[in-house]
Amino acid sequence: MANITYIEADGTSAQVNVPDGWSLMQAATANGIEGILGECGGSCACATCHCYVDGLLMSVLPAPSATELDMLDNVAAERRPNSRLACQIKASAALDGGTVQLPETQE
Ligand code: FES
């Protein structure tokens, strides 16, 4: 379980307890986080789950796969060094306390 804070582009935030093994995209869509769409259902094929991860998450997450990097080329909003796809981030205790900022747009 990881307690993750999602911050929408308008500054509103929500904390979600994400079960181990769930992706941060799954948890967002299941909890009404509007800034993540997840249109492809998590198969790394739509880039509508773009998020900006904080320093804690940057330090514990494995590097993005080649597929994720390819899809990050297609995000609608500005791509930043801390851009990731939320469907490719699986929750575990190591992520507890992390924050993801959501972009202005996903499409
Ligand atoms: S949900 Fe489609 S790439 Fe993440």
Coordinates of N, CA and C and ligand atoms in Angstrom, one line a residue:
M1 N 0.8 -1.2 0.0 CA 0.0 0.0 0.0 C 0.9 1.2 0.0
A2 N 0.5 2.2 -0.8 CA 1.2 3.5 -0.9 C 0.2 4.6 -0.8
N3 N 0.4 5.5 0.1 CA -0.4 6.7 0.1 C 0.2 7.7 -0.9
I4 N -0.6 8.0 -1.9 CA -0.1 8.9 -3.0 C -1.0 10.1 -3.0
T5 N -0.4 11.3 -3.2 CA -1.1 12.5 -3.4 C -1.1 12.9 -4.8
Y6 N -2.3 13.1 -5.3 CA -2.5 13.6 -6.7 C -2.9 15.0 -6.7
I7 N -2.1 15.9 -7.4 CA -2.4 17.3 -7.5 C -2.9 17.6 -8.9
E8 N -4.1 18.1 -9.0 CA -4.6 18.4 -10.3 C -4.0 19.7 -10.8
A9 N -4.1 20.0 -12.1 CA -3.5 21.2 -12.6 C -4.1 22.5 -12.0
D10 N -5.3 22.4 -11.5 CA -5.9 23.6 -10.8 C -5.5 23.7 -9.3
G11 N -4.7 22.8 -8.9 CA -4.1 22.9 -7.5 C -4.9 22.1 -6.5
T12 N -6.1 21.6 -6.9 CA -6.8 20.7 -5.9 C -6.0 19.4 -5.8
S13 N -6.1 18.8 -4.6 CA -5.3 17.6 -4.4 C -6.2 16.6 -3.7
A14 N -5.8 15.3 -3.8 CA -6.5 14.2 -3.2 C -5.4 13.2 -2.8
Q15 N -5.6 12.5 -1.7 CA -4.8 11.4 -1.3 C -5.5 10.1 -1.5
V16 N -4.8 9.2 -2.0 CA -5.4 7.9 -2.3 C -4.4 6.8 -1.8
N17 N -5.0 5.8 -1.1 CA -4.2 4.7 -0.7 C -4.3 3.7 -1.8
V18 N -3.2 3.5 -2.4 CA -3.1 2.6 -3.6 C -2.6 1.2 -3.2
P19 N -3.4 0.2 -3.4 CA -2.9 -1.2 -3.1 C -1.7 -1.6 -3.8
D20 N -0.9 -2.4 -3.2 CA 0.3 -2.9 -3.9 C -0.1 -3.6 -5.2
G21 N 0.7 -3.3 -6.2 CA 0.5 -3.9 -7.5 C -0.5 -3.1 -8.4
W22 N -1.3 -2.2 -7.8 CA -2.1 -1.3 -8.7 C -1.2 -0.3 -9.3
S23 N -1.6 0.1 -10.5 CA -0.9 1.3 -11.1 C -1.5 2.6 -10.5
L24 N -0.7 3.6 -10.6 CA -1.2 4.9 -10.2 C -2.3 5.4 -11.1
M25 N -2.3 5.0 -12.3 CA -3.4 5.3 -13.2 C -4.7 4.6 -12.8
Q26 N -4.6 3.3 -12.5 CA -5.8 2.6 -12.0 C -6.4 3.2 -10.8
A27 N -5.5 3.5 -9.8 CA -6.0 4.1 -8.6 C -6.7 5.5 -8.8
A28 N -6.1 6.3 -9.7 CA -6.6 7.6 -10.0 C -8.0 7.5 -10.7
T29 N -8.1 6.6 -11.7 CA -9.4 6.5 -12.4 C -10.5 5.9 -11.4
A30 N -10.1 5.0 -10.6 CA -11.0 4.4 -9.6 C -11.5 5.4 -8.5
N31 N -10.7 6.4 -8.4 CA -11.0 7.4 -7.3 C -11.4 8.8 -7.8
G32 N -11.8 8.8 -9.1 CA -12.3 10.1 -9.6 C -11.3 11.2 -9.8
I33 N -10.1 10.9 -9.9 CA -9.0 11.9 -10.2 C -9.2 12.2 -11.7
E34 N -9.6 13.5 -11.9 CA -10.0 13.8 -13.3 C -8.8 14.1 -14.2
G35 N -7.7 14.4 -13.7 CA -6.5 14.8 -14.5 C -5.8 13.6 -15.1
I36 N -6.3 12.4 -14.9 CA -5.7 11.2 -15.5 C -6.8 10.5 -16.2
L37 N -6.6 10.2 -17.5 CA -7.7 9.6 -18.3 C -7.5 8.1 -18.5
G38 N -6.3 7.7 -18.8 CA -6.1 6.2 -18.9 C -6.9 5.6 -20.0
E39 N -6.9 6.2 -21.2 CA -7.8 5.7 -22.2 C -7.5 4.3 -22.8
C40 N -6.2 3.9 -22.7 CA -5.9 2.6 -23.3 C -6.0 1.5 -22.2
G41 N -6.4 1.9 -21.0 CA -6.6 0.9 -20.0 C -5.3 0.4 -19.3
G42 N -4.2 1.1 -19.6 CA -2.9 0.8 -19.0 C -1.9 0.0 -19.8
S43 N -2.2 -0.1 -21.1 CA -1.3 -0.9 -21.9 C -0.2 0.0 -22.6
C44 N 0.1 1.1 -22.0 CA 1.1 2.0 -22.5 C 1.0 2.4 -24.0
A45 N -0.2 2.7 -24.3 CA -0.5 3.0 -25.8 C -1.3 4.3 -26.0
C46 N -1.5 5.1 -25.0 CA -2.3 6.3 -25.2 C -1.7 7.6 -24.7
A47 N -0.8 7.5 -23.7 CA -0.2 8.7 -23.1 C -1.1 9.6 -22.4
T48 N -2.4 9.2 -22.1 CA -3.3 10.0 -21.4 C -3.3 9.8 -19.9
C49 N -2.2 9.2 -19.4 CA -2.0 9.1 -17.9 C -0.7 9.8 -17.5
H50 N -0.3 10.8 -18.3 CA 0.9 11.5 -18.1 C 0.9 12.2 -16.7
C51 N 2.0 12.1 -16.0 CA 2.1 12.8 -14.7 C 3.5 13.3 -14.5
Y52 N 3.7 14.2 -13.5 CA 5.0 14.6 -13.1 C 5.2 14.1 -11.7
V53 N 6.2 13.3 -11.5 CA 6.5 12.7 -10.2 C 7.4 13.5 -9.4
D54 N 7.2 13.4 -8.1 CA 8.1 14.2 -7.2 C 9.4 13.6 -6.9
G55 N 10.2 14.2 -6.1 CA 11.6 13.7 -5.9 C 11.6 12.3 -5.2
L56 N 10.7 12.1 -4.3 CA 10.6 10.8 -3.7 C 10.4 9.7 -4.7
L57 N 9.4 9.9 -5.6 CA 9.2 8.9 -6.6 C 10.3 8.8 -7.6
M58 N 10.9 9.9 -7.9 CA 12.0 9.9 -8.9 C 13.1 9.0 -8.3
S59 N 13.3 9.0 -7.0 CA 14.4 8.3 -6.4 C 14.2 6.8 -6.2
V60 N 12.9 6.4 -6.2 CA 12.7 5.0 -6.0 C 12.1 4.2 -7.2
L61 N 11.7 5.0 -8.2 CA 11.1 4.3 -9.4 C 12.2 3.8 -10.3
P62 N 12.0 2.6 -10.9 CA 12.9 2.1 -11.9 C 12.8 3.1 -13.1
A63 N 13.8 3.1 -13.9 CA 13.8 3.9 -15.1 C 12.7 3.5 -16.0
P64 N 12.1 4.4 -16.8 CA 11.1 4.1 -17.8 C 11.6 3.1 -18.8
S65 N 10.7 2.2 -19.2 CA 11.0 1.2 -20.3 C 11.1 2.0 -21.6
A66 N 11.6 1.3 -22.6 CA 11.7 1.9 -23.9 C 10.4 2.2 -24.5
T67 N 9.4 1.4 -24.2 CA 8.0 1.7 -24.6 C 7.5 2.9 -24.0
E68 N 7.7 3.0 -22.7 CA 7.2 4.2 -21.9 C 7.9 5.5 -22.5
L69 N 9.2 5.4 -22.7 CA 9.9 6.6 -23.3 C 9.3 6.9 -24.6
D70 N 9.0 6.0 -25.5 CA 8.4 6.3 -26.8 C 7.1 7.0 -26.6
M71 N 6.2 6.5 -25.7 CA 4.9 7.1 -25.5 C 5.0 8.5 -24.9
L72 N 6.1 8.7 -24.1 CA 6.2 10.0 -23.5 C 6.5 11.1 -24.5
D73 N 7.0 10.6 -25.7 CA 7.1 11.5 -26.8 C 5.8 12.1 -27.3
N74 N 4.7 11.4 -26.9 CA 3.4 11.7 -27.5 C 2.5 12.4 -26.4
V75 N 3.0 12.8 -25.3 CA 2.1 13.5 -24.3 C 1.6 14.8 -24.8
A76 N 0.4 15.2 -24.4 CA -0.2 16.4 -24.9 C 0.4 17.7 -24.2
A77 N 0.7 17.6 -23.0 CA 1.2 18.7 -22.2 C 2.8 18.7 -22.3
E78 N 3.4 19.7 -21.7 CA 4.8 19.8 -21.7 C 5.5 18.5 -21.1
R79 N 6.4 18.0 -21.8 CA 7.2 16.9 -21.2 C 8.4 17.4 -20.4
R80 N 8.5 16.9 -19.2 CA 9.6 17.4 -18.3 C 10.4 16.2 -17.9
P81 N 11.6 16.5 -17.3 CA 12.5 15.4 -16.9 C 11.8 14.4 -15.9
N82 N 10.8 14.9 -15.2 CA 10.1 14.0 -14.3 C 8.8 13.5 -14.8
S83 N 8.6 13.6 -16.1 CA 7.4 13.1 -16.7 C 7.4 11.5 -16.7
R84 N 6.3 11.0 -16.3 CA 6.1 9.5 -16.4 C 4.7 9.2 -16.8
L85 N 4.5 7.9 -17.1 CA 3.1 7.5 -17.4 C 2.6 6.7 -16.2
A86 N 1.5 7.2 -15.6 CA 1.0 6.6 -14.3 C 0.6 5.2 -14.5
C87 N 0.3 4.7 -15.6 CA -0.1 3.3 -15.8 C 1.1 2.4 -15.7
Q88 N 2.3 2.9 -15.8 CA 3.5 2.1 -15.7 C 4.2 2.2 -14.3
I89 N 3.5 2.8 -13.4 CA 4.0 2.9 -12.0 C 3.2 2.1 -11.1
K90 N 3.8 1.0 -10.6 CA 3.1 0.0 -9.8 C 3.3 0.4 -8.3
A91 N 2.2 0.4 -7.5 CA 2.4 0.8 -6.1 C 3.1 -0.3 -5.3
S92 N 3.8 0.2 -4.4 CA 4.4 -0.6 -3.3 C 4.7 0.3 -2.1
A93 N 5.1 -0.3 -1.0 CA 5.4 0.5 0.1 C 6.5 1.6 -0.1
A94 N 7.4 1.3 -1.0 CA 8.5 2.2 -1.3 C 8.0 3.5 -1.9
L95 N 6.8 3.5 -2.4 CA 6.2 4.8 -3.0 C 5.4 5.6 -2.0
D96 N 5.3 5.0 -0.8 CA 4.4 5.7 0.2 C 4.8 7.1 0.4
G97 N 3.9 8.0 0.4 CA 4.2 9.4 0.6 C 4.5 10.2 -0.6
G98 N 4.5 9.6 -1.8 CA 4.8 10.2 -3.0 C 3.7 11.1 -3.5
T99 N 4.1 12.0 -4.4 CA 3.1 13.0 -5.0 C 3.3 13.0 -6.5
V100 N 2.2 13.0 -7.2 CA 2.2 13.2 -8.6 C 1.4 14.4 -9.0
Q101 N 2.0 15.3 -9.8 CA 1.3 16.5 -10.3 C 0.8 16.1 -11.7
L102 N -0.5 16.6 -11.9 CA -1.1 16.3 -13.2 C -1.0 17.4 -14.1
P103 N -0.8 17.2 -15.4 CA -0.7 18.2 -16.4 C -2.0 18.9 -16.7
E104 N -1.8 20.1 -17.4 CA -3.0 20.9 -17.8 C -4.0 20.1 -18.7
T105 N -3.4 19.2 -19.6 CA -4.2 18.5 -20.5 C -3.6 17.1 -20.8
Q106 N -4.5 16.2 -21.1 CA -4.0 14.8 -21.5 C -4.3 14.5 -23.0
E107 N -4.9 15.4 -23.7 CA -5.2 15.1 -25.1 C -5.4 16.4 -25.9
Ligands
FES1 S1 -3.2 4.5 -19.6 FE1 -2.6 4.6 -21.7 S2 -0.5 5.0 -21.6 FE2 -1.1 4.9 -19.6

